[in-house]
Amino acid sequence: MADCLFCRIVTGEIPATIVKRTEEAVAFRDIDARAPTHVLVIPTQHIPAVREATGPEREQLLGGLLAFAAQVASELGLDKGGYRIVTNTGPDAGQSVDHLHLHVLGGRRLTWPPG
Ligand code: AMP
């Protein structure tokens, strides 16, 4: 989508620190890191949020995205200490970019519940 920030990161039109990419997904550093490791994992296909990821094809995509995020976390050395994967959906959750993304956070003790 032409006016989507994360679609423009996928195409390289907007620079980002890419950690890993496949045809289906891209992982890049969050510009406003909230933990020593804070990476965003997005599908290359534009899907606004997890609530739109319905139907068998998108359910498969979601599974792949989660597995990809776990792989990225592992490659960034987070397996031992652990990490959190979270996706904000809609205004009450504070979603600020309408392109499905998983936050991968680690490298410090994370509090629960989130604010
Ligand atoms: P959310 O608030 O859950 O929608 O998350 C959006 C995330 O995108 C925030 O953590 C932002 O810091 C991050 N973000 C916004 N613009 C960029 C950018 N150009 N490069 C990397 N991360 C970004």
Short mmCIF file of C-alpha atoms and ligand atoms in Angstrom, two decimals:
data_model
loop_
_atom_site.label_atom_id
_atom_site.label_comp_id
_atom_site.label_asym_id
_atom_site.label_seq_id
_atom_site.Cartn_x
_atom_site.Cartn_y
_atom_site.Cartn_z
CA MET A 1 0.00 0.00 0.00
CA ALA A 2 1.57 3.26 -1.18
CA ASP A 3 0.83 5.30 1.94
CA CYS A 4 1.72 2.59 4.47
CA LEU A 5 4.94 3.21 6.40
CA PHE A 6 5.76 -0.48 6.86
CA CYS A 7 4.99 -1.32 3.21
CA ARG A 8 7.53 1.34 2.33
CA ILE A 9 10.07 -0.29 4.64
CA VAL A 10 9.40 -3.61 2.86
CA THR A 11 10.19 -2.03 -0.52
CA GLY A 12 13.25 -0.19 0.85
CA GLU A 13 11.73 3.20 0.09
CA ILE A 14 12.09 4.07 3.79
CA PRO A 15 15.32 2.92 5.44
CA ALA A 16 15.29 0.58 8.42
CA THR A 17 17.79 -1.62 10.19
CA ILE A 18 16.79 -4.96 8.73
CA VAL A 19 17.61 -7.96 10.90
CA LYS A 20 16.26 -10.73 8.68
CA ARG A 21 13.99 -11.07 5.70
CA THR A 22 12.26 -13.71 3.61
CA GLU A 23 9.73 -13.39 0.81
CA GLU A 24 6.92 -13.45 3.36
CA ALA A 25 8.32 -11.45 6.29
CA VAL A 26 10.75 -8.75 7.38
CA ALA A 27 12.27 -8.15 10.82
CA PHE A 28 13.75 -4.75 11.60
CA ARG A 29 14.79 -2.72 14.65
CA ASP A 30 12.10 -0.55 16.23
CA ILE A 31 13.07 3.11 15.87
CA ASP A 32 11.97 3.78 19.47
CA ALA A 33 13.29 0.69 21.26
CA ARG A 34 11.60 -0.09 24.59
CA ALA A 35 14.05 -2.85 25.51
CA PRO A 36 17.71 -3.66 24.73
CA THR A 37 16.36 -5.81 21.89
CA HIS A 38 13.19 -4.51 20.23
CA VAL A 39 12.47 -5.82 16.77
CA LEU A 40 9.32 -5.59 14.67
CA VAL A 41 8.28 -8.55 12.54
CA ILE A 42 5.90 -7.80 9.69
CA PRO A 43 4.41 -9.68 6.75
CA THR A 44 5.54 -8.34 3.38
CA GLN A 45 1.87 -8.47 2.39
CA HIS A 46 -0.21 -5.55 3.67
CA ILE A 47 -2.60 -6.74 6.38
CA PRO A 48 -3.84 -3.97 8.73
CA ALA A 49 -3.85 -5.98 11.98
CA VAL A 50 -4.26 -9.46 13.42
CA ARG A 51 -8.06 -9.07 13.40
CA GLU A 52 -7.93 -9.02 9.60
CA ALA A 53 -5.83 -12.19 9.44
CA THR A 54 -8.80 -14.49 8.96
CA GLY A 55 -9.27 -17.43 6.59
CA PRO A 56 -6.96 -20.39 5.99
CA GLU A 57 -4.34 -18.53 3.93
CA ARG A 58 -3.88 -15.74 6.45
CA GLU A 59 -4.00 -18.15 9.38
CA GLN A 60 -1.10 -19.96 7.78
CA LEU A 61 0.67 -16.64 7.30
CA LEU A 62 0.18 -15.85 11.02
CA GLY A 63 1.72 -19.16 12.04
CA GLY A 64 4.68 -18.52 9.76
CA LEU A 65 5.09 -15.01 11.12
CA LEU A 66 5.17 -16.26 14.72
CA ALA A 67 7.70 -18.95 13.86
CA PHE A 68 9.81 -16.38 12.02
CA ALA A 69 9.70 -14.08 15.07
CA ALA A 70 10.85 -16.93 17.32
CA GLN A 71 13.70 -17.66 14.91
CA VAL A 72 14.75 -13.98 14.92
CA ALA A 73 14.65 -13.92 18.74
CA SER A 74 16.82 -17.02 18.85
CA GLU A 75 19.33 -15.57 16.39
CA LEU A 76 19.50 -12.40 18.49
CA GLY A 77 20.48 -14.49 21.53
CA LEU A 78 17.21 -14.19 23.44
CA ASP A 79 16.43 -17.88 24.02
CA LYS A 80 18.16 -18.16 27.40
CA GLY A 81 16.81 -15.00 29.01
CA GLY A 82 13.45 -15.18 27.27
CA TYR A 83 11.47 -12.58 25.43
CA ARG A 84 7.97 -11.29 24.74
CA ILE A 85 6.09 -11.24 21.44
CA VAL A 86 3.14 -8.87 21.37
CA THR A 87 0.87 -7.39 18.72
CA ASN A 88 -1.21 -4.27 19.35
CA THR A 89 -4.56 -4.19 17.60
CA GLY A 90 -6.69 -1.07 17.37
CA PRO A 91 -6.86 2.14 19.42
CA ASP A 92 -7.33 0.62 22.90
CA ALA A 93 -4.10 -1.32 22.45
CA GLY A 94 -2.30 1.75 21.09
CA GLN A 95 -1.68 0.46 17.58
CA SER A 96 -0.01 3.35 15.77
CA VAL A 97 0.89 1.73 12.42
CA ASP A 98 -1.89 -0.04 10.55
CA HIS A 99 0.23 -2.85 9.13
CA LEU A 100 0.27 -6.05 11.18
CA HIS A 101 3.44 -6.25 13.27
CA LEU A 102 4.77 -8.39 16.09
CA HIS A 103 6.96 -6.65 18.65
CA VAL A 104 9.80 -8.90 19.84
CA LEU A 105 11.13 -7.54 23.12
CA GLY A 106 13.96 -8.89 25.22
CA GLY A 107 17.26 -8.27 26.91
CA ARG A 108 15.80 -7.12 30.23
CA ARG A 109 13.24 -8.30 32.79
CA LEU A 110 9.83 -7.27 31.41
CA THR A 111 7.00 -6.34 33.73
CA TRP A 112 3.49 -7.80 33.61
CA PRO A 113 0.79 -6.72 33.01
CA PRO A 114 1.77 -4.11 30.41
CA GLY A 115 0.39 -0.60 31.04
P1 AMP B 1 2.41 0.00 17.52
O1 AMP B 1 2.36 1.21 18.41
O2 AMP B 1 2.16 -1.29 18.22
O3 AMP B 1 1.55 0.18 16.29
O4 AMP B 1 3.91 -0.13 17.04
C1 AMP B 1 4.46 0.64 16.02
C2 AMP B 1 5.93 0.66 16.27
O5 AMP B 1 6.55 1.12 15.08
C3 AMP B 1 6.38 1.60 17.39
O6 AMP B 1 7.04 0.86 18.40
C4 AMP B 1 7.30 2.58 16.69
O7 AMP B 1 8.40 2.98 17.47
C5 AMP B 1 7.72 1.82 15.45
N1 AMP B 1 8.12 2.63 14.31
C6 AMP B 1 7.46 3.69 13.79
N2 AMP B 1 8.12 4.16 12.71
C7 AMP B 1 9.21 3.36 12.55
C8 AMP B 1 10.28 3.34 11.60
N3 AMP B 1 10.37 4.22 10.60
N4 AMP B 1 11.24 2.39 11.74
C9 AMP B 1 11.16 1.48 12.76
N5 AMP B 1 10.17 1.45 13.67
C10 AMP B 1 9.21 2.38 13.57
#
